[in-house]
Coordinates of C-alpha atoms in Angstrom, one line a residue:
Chain A
M731 CA 123.0 103.7 75.8
K732 CA 120.7 106.0 77.7
H733 CA 119.3 105.0 81.1
L734 CA 116.2 106.3 82.8
S735 CA 118.4 108.2 85.3
D736 CA 119.9 110.1 82.3
I737 CA 116.6 111.7 81.2
G738 CA 114.0 113.5 83.3
E739 CA 110.5 112.1 84.1
D740 CA 108.7 114.7 82.0
E741 CA 110.9 114.0 79.0
L742 CA 110.4 110.3 79.4
I743 CA 106.6 110.7 79.5
R744 CA 106.7 112.8 76.4
R745 CA 108.6 110.1 74.6
L746 CA 106.4 107.2 75.8
V747 CA 103.0 108.8 75.0
A748 CA 104.1 109.2 71.4
L749 CA 104.4 105.3 71.1
V750 CA 100.8 104.3 71.9
P751 CA 97.3 105.3 70.7
T752 CA 95.8 107.9 73.0
G753 CA 92.4 108.5 71.4
K754 CA 90.2 111.5 72.0
S755 CA 90.0 112.4 75.6
A756 CA 89.0 115.9 76.8
E757 CA 92.6 116.0 78.1
G758 CA 95.4 113.6 77.5
P759 CA 98.2 112.4 79.7
G760 CA 100.1 115.3 81.4
D761 CA 97.5 116.9 83.7
D762 CA 96.7 115.7 87.3
C763 CA 94.4 113.2 85.8
A764 CA 92.9 112.3 82.4
V765 CA 89.4 113.7 81.7
M766 CA 87.1 111.6 79.6
D767 CA 83.8 112.8 78.0
K768 CA 81.4 109.8 77.8
G769 CA 78.5 112.0 77.2
G770 CA 76.9 112.1 80.6
E771 CA 76.3 115.0 83.0
R772 CA 79.6 114.5 84.6
L773 CA 83.0 114.0 83.0
E774 CA 85.0 110.9 84.0
L775 CA 88.4 111.4 85.7
L776 CA 91.1 108.7 85.6
K777 CA 94.3 108.5 87.6
T778 CA 97.0 106.1 88.6
D779 CA 99.6 106.6 91.2
A780 CA 102.3 104.4 92.8
L781 CA 104.1 104.1 96.1
V782 CA 107.4 102.3 96.3
E783 CA 109.0 101.0 99.5
G784 CA 112.2 102.9 100.2
V785 CA 111.2 105.8 97.9
H786 CA 107.7 106.9 99.0
F787 CA 107.5 105.1 102.3
L788 CA 110.0 103.4 104.6
K789 CA 110.0 99.7 105.5
D790 CA 109.1 100.5 109.1
A791 CA 106.4 103.1 108.2
E792 CA 103.0 102.4 109.8
A793 CA 101.0 100.4 107.3
R794 CA 97.8 102.1 108.1
A795 CA 99.4 105.5 107.3
V796 CA 100.8 104.2 104.1
G797 CA 97.4 103.0 103.1
W798 CA 95.9 106.4 103.9
K799 CA 98.6 108.1 101.8
A800 CA 98.1 105.8 98.8
V801 CA 94.4 106.7 98.5
A802 CA 94.8 110.4 99.6
R803 CA 97.3 111.1 96.8
V804 CA 94.8 110.0 94.2
I805 CA 91.9 111.9 95.8
S806 CA 94.1 114.9 95.9
D807 CA 94.7 114.7 92.2
F808 CA 90.9 114.5 91.5
A809 CA 90.3 117.4 93.9
A810 CA 92.9 119.4 92.0
M811 CA 90.6 119.2 88.9
G812 CA 87.6 120.1 91.0
G813 CA 86.4 116.5 91.1
V814 CA 85.8 113.6 93.5
A815 CA 86.9 109.9 93.6
E816 CA 84.5 107.1 92.7
H817 CA 86.1 103.6 92.2
F818 CA 89.5 102.4 93.3
L819 CA 91.6 99.6 91.8
V820 CA 94.5 98.6 94.0
T821 CA 97.6 96.5 93.1
V822 CA 100.0 95.5 95.9
A823 CA 103.2 93.7 94.8
L824 CA 104.8 92.3 97.9
P825 CA 107.4 89.7 99.0
G826 CA 105.9 86.5 100.3
S827 CA 107.6 87.1 103.6
M828 CA 105.5 90.2 104.2
E829 CA 103.3 89.8 107.3
V830 CA 99.6 89.4 106.6
C831 CA 98.8 92.1 109.3
W832 CA 100.9 94.6 107.4
I833 CA 98.8 94.4 104.3
E834 CA 95.6 94.2 106.4
N835 CA 96.5 97.4 108.1
F836 CA 97.4 99.0 104.8
Y837 CA 93.9 98.2 103.5
R838 CA 92.4 99.6 106.8
G839 CA 94.3 102.9 106.1
M840 CA 92.9 103.0 102.5
G841 CA 89.5 102.4 103.9
D842 CA 89.9 105.2 106.5
C843 CA 90.7 107.6 103.7
M844 CA 87.9 106.5 101.3
K845 CA 85.3 106.8 104.2
A846 CA 86.6 110.3 105.0
H847 CA 87.1 111.7 101.5
G848 CA 85.1 109.6 99.1
G849 CA 85.4 106.6 96.8
V850 CA 85.0 102.8 97.2
L851 CA 87.2 99.8 96.3
A852 CA 86.1 98.2 93.0
G853 CA 88.9 95.7 92.6
G854 CA 92.4 94.7 93.5
E855 CA 95.3 92.5 92.9
T856 CA 97.9 91.0 95.1
C857 CA 101.1 89.6 93.6
R858 CA 104.5 88.5 94.7
V859 CA 107.8 90.2 94.1
P860 CA 111.1 88.3 94.6
E861 CA 112.4 88.4 98.2
G862 CA 114.6 91.5 98.7
S863 CA 112.7 93.5 96.1
A864 CA 110.9 96.7 97.2
A865 CA 107.2 96.5 97.7
V866 CA 105.2 98.4 95.1
I867 CA 101.7 99.7 95.5
S868 CA 99.7 101.0 92.6
V869 CA 96.4 102.7 93.1
A870 CA 94.3 103.5 90.0
A871 CA 90.9 105.2 90.3
T872 CA 88.0 106.6 88.4
G873 CA 86.4 109.9 89.5
S874 CA 84.1 112.5 88.1
V875 CA 83.6 116.2 87.8
E876 CA 80.6 118.2 86.9
R877 CA 80.6 119.1 83.2
G878 CA 82.1 122.6 82.7
K879 CA 83.7 122.6 86.2
A880 CA 86.9 120.7 85.4
V881 CA 90.0 122.9 86.1
L882 CA 93.1 122.0 84.1
R883 CA 96.7 123.1 84.5
S884 CA 96.6 124.8 81.2
G885 CA 94.1 127.6 81.5
G886 CA 96.2 130.2 83.3
K887 CA 96.5 133.6 81.7
V888 CA 99.2 136.3 81.9
G889 CA 98.3 138.5 84.8
D890 CA 96.5 135.8 86.8
E891 CA 97.5 135.7 90.5
I892 CA 99.0 132.5 91.9
W893 CA 97.6 131.1 95.1
V894 CA 98.4 128.2 97.4
T895 CA 96.5 126.5 100.2
G896 CA 98.1 125.6 103.6
K897 CA 101.8 125.7 104.4
L898 CA 104.7 124.4 102.4
G899 CA 107.8 122.4 103.2
G900 CA 108.8 119.8 105.8
S901 CA 106.5 117.0 104.6
L902 CA 109.0 114.3 105.4
A903 CA 108.6 115.1 109.1
G904 CA 105.3 113.3 108.9
K905 CA 102.8 115.3 106.9
H906 CA 103.5 113.2 103.7
L907 CA 101.8 110.2 105.4
S908 CA 98.9 111.9 107.0
F909 CA 97.8 114.8 104.8
T910 CA 94.2 115.8 104.1
P911 CA 93.3 115.9 100.4
R912 CA 91.7 119.3 99.7
V913 CA 88.4 118.0 98.3
E914 CA 86.1 120.5 99.9
E915 CA 88.5 123.3 99.6
A916 CA 88.9 122.7 95.8
K917 CA 85.1 122.6 95.4
W918 CA 84.8 125.9 97.2
L919 CA 87.6 127.5 95.1
V920 CA 86.0 126.3 91.8
E921 CA 82.7 127.9 92.9
H922 CA 84.0 131.2 94.4
F923 CA 87.5 131.8 93.0
K924 CA 87.0 130.8 89.4
P925 CA 90.6 129.4 89.1
T926 CA 91.9 129.4 85.5
A927 CA 94.4 126.7 86.4
M928 CA 94.8 124.3 89.3
M929 CA 96.9 121.4 90.4
D930 CA 98.1 119.7 93.6
L931 CA 101.6 120.1 94.9
S932 CA 103.2 116.7 94.8
D933 CA 106.8 117.3 93.5
G934 CA 107.5 120.6 95.2
L935 CA 106.5 124.2 94.3
A936 CA 109.6 124.8 92.2
K937 CA 108.8 121.9 89.8
D938 CA 105.0 122.1 89.9
L939 CA 104.6 125.8 89.5
G940 CA 106.9 125.6 86.4
R941 CA 104.7 122.8 85.1
M942 CA 101.5 124.8 85.6
A943 CA 103.0 127.9 84.0
L944 CA 104.4 125.9 81.0
A945 CA 101.0 124.1 80.5
S946 CA 99.4 127.5 80.5
G947 CA 101.9 129.0 78.0
C948 CA 103.1 131.5 80.7
G949 CA 106.0 132.3 82.8
F950 CA 105.7 133.2 86.5
K951 CA 107.0 135.7 89.1
L952 CA 107.1 134.3 92.6
E953 CA 107.1 136.5 95.7
T954 CA 109.2 134.2 97.9
E955 CA 108.7 136.5 100.9
L956 CA 105.0 135.7 100.8
L957 CA 105.4 131.9 100.8
P958 CA 103.5 130.2 103.7
L959 CA 106.2 128.2 105.4
T960 CA 105.7 125.3 107.6
D961 CA 107.1 126.1 111.1
G962 CA 110.8 125.8 111.1
C963 CA 111.1 125.4 107.3
S964 CA 113.2 127.5 104.9
V965 CA 112.1 128.9 101.5
A966 CA 114.3 126.2 99.9
A967 CA 112.3 123.5 101.8
A968 CA 109.0 125.1 100.7
L969 CA 110.2 125.1 97.1
G970 CA 111.8 121.7 97.0
D971 CA 110.7 119.2 99.6
G972 CA 107.7 118.0 97.7
E973 CA 104.7 116.0 98.9
D974 CA 102.9 119.1 100.3
F975 CA 99.6 118.0 98.6
E976 CA 98.2 121.5 98.9
L977 CA 96.4 123.2 96.0
L978 CA 98.2 125.5 93.6
L979 CA 96.0 127.7 91.5
A980 CA 95.9 130.7 89.2
A981 CA 92.9 133.0 89.4
P982 CA 92.0 136.4 88.0
V983 CA 93.4 139.4 89.8
G984 CA 91.6 140.7 92.9
M985 CA 90.0 137.7 94.4
D986 CA 88.9 138.3 98.0
V987 CA 89.8 135.7 100.6
A988 CA 87.1 136.8 103.1
G989 CA 84.7 134.0 102.1
W990 CA 87.5 131.5 102.3
L991 CA 88.4 132.6 105.9
E992 CA 84.8 132.2 106.9
R993 CA 84.5 128.7 105.4
F994 CA 88.0 127.4 106.2
P995 CA 89.2 129.4 109.2
H996 CA 92.0 127.0 109.9
L997 CA 93.7 126.8 106.5
E998 CA 95.7 129.5 104.9
L999 CA 95.0 130.7 101.3
T1000 CA 98.0 132.7 100.2
R1001 CA 98.7 134.8 97.1
I1002 CA 102.3 134.0 96.2
G1003 CA 102.9 135.5 92.8
V1004 CA 101.6 136.2 89.3
L1005 CA 101.7 134.6 85.9
V1006 CA 103.7 136.6 83.3
E1007 CA 104.6 136.3 79.6
Q1008 CA 106.5 133.1 78.7
G1009 CA 110.2 133.6 78.8
E1010 CA 109.9 136.3 81.5
G1011 CA 109.8 135.9 85.3
D1012 CA 111.6 133.4 87.4
D1013 CA 113.3 130.1 86.7
L1014 CA 113.4 127.9 89.8
A1015 CA 115.7 125.0 90.4
G1016 CA 114.7 122.2 92.7
G1017 CA 111.8 119.9 93.3
W1018 CA 111.4 116.1 93.0
D1019 CA 112.2 114.2 89.8
H1020 CA 111.5 110.4 90.0
F1021 CA 114.6 109.4 88.0
A1022 CA 117.1 112.3 88.8
Chain B
M317 CA 102.9 85.8 112.9
K318 CA 101.3 84.9 109.5
H319 CA 103.1 85.8 106.3
L320 CA 101.6 86.1 102.8
S321 CA 103.1 82.8 101.8
D322 CA 101.1 81.1 104.6
I323 CA 97.7 81.9 103.1
G324 CA 96.4 81.6 99.6
E325 CA 95.7 84.5 97.3
D326 CA 91.9 83.9 97.4
E327 CA 91.8 83.9 101.2
L328 CA 93.9 87.0 101.3
I329 CA 91.6 88.9 98.9
R330 CA 88.6 87.8 101.0
R331 CA 90.2 89.2 104.2
L332 CA 91.2 92.5 102.5
V333 CA 87.9 93.3 100.8
A334 CA 86.2 93.2 104.2
L335 CA 88.4 96.1 105.4
V336 CA 87.4 98.8 102.9
P337 CA 84.1 100.3 101.7
T338 CA 83.1 98.6 98.4
G339 CA 79.9 100.4 97.6
K340 CA 77.2 99.2 95.3
S341 CA 78.7 97.8 92.1
A342 CA 76.8 95.4 89.8
E343 CA 79.5 93.0 90.8
G344 CA 82.2 93.4 93.4
P345 CA 85.8 92.2 93.6
G346 CA 86.2 88.6 92.7
D347 CA 85.1 88.3 89.1
D348 CA 87.4 88.9 86.1
C349 CA 86.6 92.5 86.4
A350 CA 84.3 94.8 88.4
V351 CA 81.1 95.8 86.7
M352 CA 79.7 99.3 87.4
D353 CA 76.3 100.5 86.5
K354 CA 76.5 104.3 85.9
G355 CA 73.1 104.4 84.2
G356 CA 74.2 104.5 80.6
E357 CA 73.5 102.1 77.8
R358 CA 76.7 100.3 78.6
L359 CA 78.0 99.0 81.9
E360 CA 81.5 100.1 82.9
L361 CA 84.1 97.4 83.5
L362 CA 87.2 98.0 85.7
K363 CA 90.3 95.9 85.9
T364 CA 93.9 96.1 87.2
D365 CA 96.6 93.6 86.6
A366 CA 100.3 93.5 87.3
L367 CA 103.5 92.0 85.8
V368 CA 106.5 91.4 88.0
E369 CA 110.0 90.9 86.6
G370 CA 111.2 87.5 87.6
V371 CA 107.7 86.3 88.2
H372 CA 105.6 87.1 85.1
F373 CA 108.5 87.9 82.7
L374 CA 112.2 87.4 82.8
K375 CA 114.8 90.2 82.8
D376 CA 115.9 89.3 79.2
A377 CA 112.4 89.0 77.8
E378 CA 111.8 91.1 74.7
A379 CA 110.3 94.3 76.0
R380 CA 107.9 94.7 73.1
A381 CA 106.4 91.2 73.9
V382 CA 106.1 92.1 77.6
G383 CA 104.2 95.3 76.7
W384 CA 101.9 93.2 74.5
K385 CA 101.3 90.8 77.3
A386 CA 100.6 93.6 79.9
V387 CA 97.8 95.0 77.8
A388 CA 96.5 91.6 76.4
R389 CA 95.9 90.2 79.9
V390 CA 93.6 93.1 80.7
I391 CA 91.8 92.9 77.4
S392 CA 91.4 89.2 77.9
D393 CA 89.6 89.9 81.2
F394 CA 87.2 92.3 79.6
A395 CA 86.6 89.8 76.8
A396 CA 85.8 87.2 79.4
M397 CA 82.8 89.3 80.5
G398 CA 81.7 89.9 76.9
G399 CA 83.2 93.4 76.9
V400 CA 85.9 95.6 75.3
A401 CA 88.7 97.8 76.7
E402 CA 88.4 101.6 76.6
H403 CA 91.1 103.5 78.6
F404 CA 94.3 102.3 80.0
L405 CA 96.3 103.6 83.0
V406 CA 99.9 102.3 83.1
T407 CA 102.3 102.4 86.0
V408 CA 105.9 101.3 85.5
A409 CA 108.2 101.1 88.5
L410 CA 111.7 100.6 87.3
P411 CA 115.3 100.9 88.5
G412 CA 117.1 104.1 87.3
S413 CA 119.6 101.9 85.5
M414 CA 117.0 100.5 83.2
E415 CA 117.7 101.4 79.6
V416 CA 115.3 104.0 78.0
C417 CA 115.0 101.8 74.9
W418 CA 113.6 99.0 77.1
I419 CA 110.7 101.0 78.3
E420 CA 110.1 102.6 74.9
N421 CA 109.9 99.1 73.4
F422 CA 107.6 98.0 76.2
Y423 CA 105.3 101.0 75.3
R424 CA 105.5 100.0 71.6
G425 CA 104.3 96.5 72.5
M426 CA 101.4 97.9 74.5
G427 CA 100.5 100.1 71.6
D428 CA 100.6 97.1 69.2
C429 CA 98.0 95.3 71.3
M430 CA 95.7 98.3 71.8
K431 CA 95.7 98.9 68.0
A432 CA 94.9 95.2 67.4
H433 CA 92.4 94.6 70.1
G434 CA 91.0 97.9 71.4
G435 CA 91.6 100.6 74.0
V436 CA 93.8 103.7 74.2
L437 CA 96.2 105.1 76.8
A438 CA 94.6 107.6 79.1
G439 CA 97.4 108.1 81.6
G440 CA 100.5 106.7 83.0
E441 CA 103.1 106.9 85.7
T442 CA 106.8 106.1 85.8
C443 CA 108.5 105.7 89.1
R444 CA 111.8 104.5 90.4
V445 CA 112.4 101.3 92.5
P446 CA 115.8 100.9 94.3
E447 CA 118.5 99.2 92.3
G448 CA 118.3 95.4 92.5
S449 CA 114.5 95.5 93.0
A450 CA 112.3 93.8 90.5
A451 CA 110.5 96.0 87.9
V452 CA 106.8 96.1 88.5
I453 CA 104.3 97.0 85.8
S454 CA 100.7 97.7 86.7
V455 CA 98.0 98.1 84.0
A456 CA 94.6 99.4 85.0
A457 CA 91.8 100.0 82.6
T458 CA 88.2 100.9 82.1
G459 CA 86.1 98.9 79.6
S460 CA 82.5 98.5 78.8
V461 CA 79.9 95.9 78.0
E462 CA 76.4 96.2 76.5
R463 CA 73.7 96.3 79.3
G464 CA 72.3 92.8 79.7
K465 CA 75.3 91.1 77.9
A466 CA 77.8 90.9 80.8
V467 CA 78.7 87.3 81.6
L468 CA 79.8 86.7 85.2
R469 CA 81.6 83.7 86.7
S470 CA 78.6 83.1 88.9
G471 CA 75.8 82.3 86.6
G472 CA 76.6 78.6 85.9
K473 CA 73.7 76.1 86.6
V474 CA 73.9 72.4 87.5
G475 CA 73.8 70.5 84.2
D476 CA 75.5 73.2 82.1
E477 CA 78.2 71.9 79.9
I478 CA 81.7 73.3 80.3
W479 CA 83.6 74.5 77.2
V480 CA 87.0 75.9 76.5
T481 CA 88.5 77.7 73.5
G482 CA 91.9 76.9 72.0
K483 CA 94.5 74.5 73.5
L484 CA 95.7 74.3 77.0
G485 CA 99.2 73.9 78.6
G486 CA 102.7 74.8 77.7
S487 CA 102.3 78.6 77.9
L488 CA 105.8 79.1 79.2
A489 CA 107.3 77.9 75.9
G490 CA 106.2 81.3 74.5
K491 CA 102.5 81.6 74.3
H492 CA 102.3 83.6 77.6
L493 CA 104.0 86.5 75.9
S494 CA 102.2 86.5 72.5
F495 CA 98.7 85.2 73.1
T496 CA 95.7 86.7 71.3
P497 CA 93.0 88.0 73.7
R498 CA 89.7 86.3 72.6
V499 CA 87.6 89.5 72.1
E500 CA 85.8 88.5 68.9
E501 CA 85.4 85.0 70.1
A502 CA 83.8 86.1 73.4
K503 CA 81.4 88.4 71.6
W504 CA 80.4 85.6 69.2
L505 CA 79.9 83.2 72.2
V506 CA 77.7 85.7 74.1
E507 CA 75.5 86.1 71.0
H508 CA 75.3 82.4 69.9
F509 CA 76.2 80.2 72.9
K510 CA 74.4 82.1 75.6
P511 CA 77.0 81.2 78.2
T512 CA 75.7 81.2 81.8
A513 CA 79.2 81.8 83.2
M514 CA 82.5 82.7 81.5
M515 CA 86.1 83.7 82.6
D516 CA 89.6 83.7 81.1
L517 CA 92.1 81.0 82.0
S518 CA 95.0 82.8 83.7
D519 CA 95.9 80.6 86.6
G520 CA 95.4 77.2 85.0
L521 CA 92.2 75.1 84.5
A522 CA 92.6 73.3 87.8
K523 CA 92.3 76.5 89.8
D524 CA 90.1 78.6 87.5
L525 CA 87.5 75.9 86.9
G526 CA 87.2 75.5 90.6
R527 CA 86.7 79.2 91.0
M528 CA 84.0 79.4 88.3
A529 CA 82.1 76.4 89.8
L530 CA 82.4 77.8 93.3
A531 CA 81.2 81.3 92.2
S532 CA 78.2 79.5 90.5
G533 CA 77.4 77.4 93.6
C534 CA 78.2 74.2 91.7
G535 CA 80.7 71.4 91.6
F536 CA 82.1 70.2 88.3
K537 CA 82.9 66.9 86.5
L538 CA 85.8 67.1 84.1
E539 CA 86.3 64.7 81.2
T540 CA 90.1 64.9 81.1
E541 CA 90.3 62.7 78.0
L542 CA 88.5 65.5 76.1
L543 CA 91.0 68.2 77.1
P544 CA 92.4 70.0 74.1
L545 CA 96.2 69.7 74.8
T546 CA 98.9 71.9 73.3
D547 CA 101.1 69.7 71.2
G548 CA 103.5 67.8 73.5
C549 CA 101.7 68.7 76.7
S550 CA 100.3 66.4 79.3
V551 CA 97.0 66.6 81.0
A552 CA 98.8 67.9 84.1
A553 CA 100.3 70.7 82.1
A554 CA 96.9 71.6 80.7
L555 CA 95.5 71.7 84.2
G556 CA 98.3 73.4 86.0
D557 CA 100.6 75.5 83.7
G558 CA 98.4 78.6 83.8
E559 CA 98.5 81.7 81.4
D560 CA 96.6 80.0 78.7
F561 CA 94.3 83.1 78.3
E562 CA 91.7 81.0 76.6
L563 CA 88.0 81.3 77.5
L564 CA 86.4 79.0 79.9
L565 CA 82.6 78.9 79.9
A566 CA 79.5 77.1 81.0
A567 CA 76.5 76.9 78.6
P568 CA 73.2 75.1 78.5
V569 CA 73.3 71.5 77.3
G570 CA 73.3 70.8 73.6
M571 CA 75.0 73.9 72.1
D572 CA 76.1 73.3 68.5
V573 CA 79.6 74.2 67.4
A574 CA 78.8 74.3 63.7
G575 CA 78.5 78.1 63.6
W576 CA 81.7 78.5 65.6
L577 CA 83.6 76.3 63.1
E578 CA 82.4 78.5 60.3
R579 CA 83.3 81.7 62.1
F580 CA 86.6 80.6 63.7
P581 CA 87.8 77.7 61.6
H582 CA 91.3 77.8 63.2
L583 CA 90.4 77.8 66.9
E584 CA 89.1 74.8 68.8
L585 CA 86.0 75.0 70.9
T586 CA 85.8 71.9 73.1
R587 CA 83.3 70.6 75.5
I588 CA 85.3 69.3 78.5
G589 CA 82.8 68.5 81.3
V590 CA 79.7 69.5 83.1
L591 CA 78.6 71.5 86.2
V592 CA 77.2 69.3 89.0
E593 CA 75.8 69.7 92.4
Q594 CA 78.1 71.5 94.9
G595 CA 80.1 68.9 96.9
E596 CA 79.9 66.4 94.1
G597 CA 82.2 65.9 91.1
D598 CA 85.9 66.4 90.9
D599 CA 88.4 68.1 93.2
L600 CA 91.5 69.2 91.3
A601 CA 94.9 70.1 92.7
G602 CA 97.3 72.3 90.8
G603 CA 97.2 75.7 89.2
W604 CA 99.0 78.9 90.0
D605 CA 98.8 80.7 93.4
H606 CA 100.6 84.0 93.6
F607 CA 101.8 83.5 97.1
A608 CA 102.1 79.7 97.4

């Protein structure tokens, strides 16, 4: 009898998707979000994301920060496609002993992030879990991206250079609860850098870069000495900590960062490697797996 | 210090919605689903709904039936507005010790319901809860309804007759896991019965009829002797058991059920009361509150 902890998250998703109708979307499950073509000027983006007490946040975490994170994670996924958030649906499953002020502050934090980075609440559900069970928060949202401007994980080409925004590693020290989703940065990159593939770094560079390369039918060669490390962090931390929520992208050779430095003087944009033929290049261990 | 169990679900939602931006939707949080006008021929519907192990299903429940229920509940909400489901986003938060075949069968059950009643999977997430925690399943979806055909809870008028489909009560004996969402029935009613208000019965007639009347600015007078009872069920069970997932509607006086009987010969459509002036009529106790 196999248990969830015996198979990886990616393998589980592949098995499950085969069991339900998935219809004709521009892109199916597997990218940062699903892309739906409903015939309008903009494509619709769909995403759901969950936070579990004891896994994604601790019981004594500040509720307002957890609310920020719950919304910022989803906005980060939309940004990674070049899009913006529109309507949020929020489910909070909590024990009845939870204090009302906790959930109120959680909602305040979600509101802070929507006001700062886009989107509004369209609906929500509150339900009870048995006492002693972990609280589970699920945030689903619709978003949109201009037709022709959606950047998938799968468009990378052999020879494309690999870039990353910001610094990597050390998220658990606090950044994982207070990060800024890179909405404006992604929009600028789509306009000026013409990325062939893009995603946000949620499970650590080691795992996520492998995913982007695989989706693009490529391998990758990483120049670890170029990695932009958070102060005090090792290369291993930059590869494996996860929850950086920076943008990872592939772009044609020779892009110039001068325009970026002018527009975003306080945020690094660093070339860290190159896409190579599949089966060649590096094979990184590490990163976050939800059931490992 | 107030806890969630000290205040009702409706009061909690009122408090929370005030803390986040909600934008301009055709209808905000509070109806069966949110209605969004994006300018097309159809309005977009949005809904999220959760199932908690030990609350909405038992640990030994058949996984395929739980999957059916998870999707059918959401489709039922879209039907209650006169609409259909389009794209599903599914989050399953499970302990790592959960057997892979359980979640596979759960997905099969979701697929059964999508194939039978509409909608496709657009994306999903699997995540881990600590061992011993209840499994939580959250299903969000987009749907749509023809412009001008959306039926809200809030359109009921004093004097409108109150109708209900099917039989009420006794859902825990099994119906709650295998019910049929009333998609075709709702579509027929919108065309032929011109309902002024409609919703699906999830928390029991006692609670849900009060909600529909309140949203419509009315009271209600129930003729309990007319209630269509599930075999072996009492009036109290019909009022309070919840999870009937039948349609509750208000319609102008004098609607004729002849056409219904021809179209749906095996499903009751029963007049059970009338909307009256607010502050008059009945005041029912009972029904399901998620935190009571």
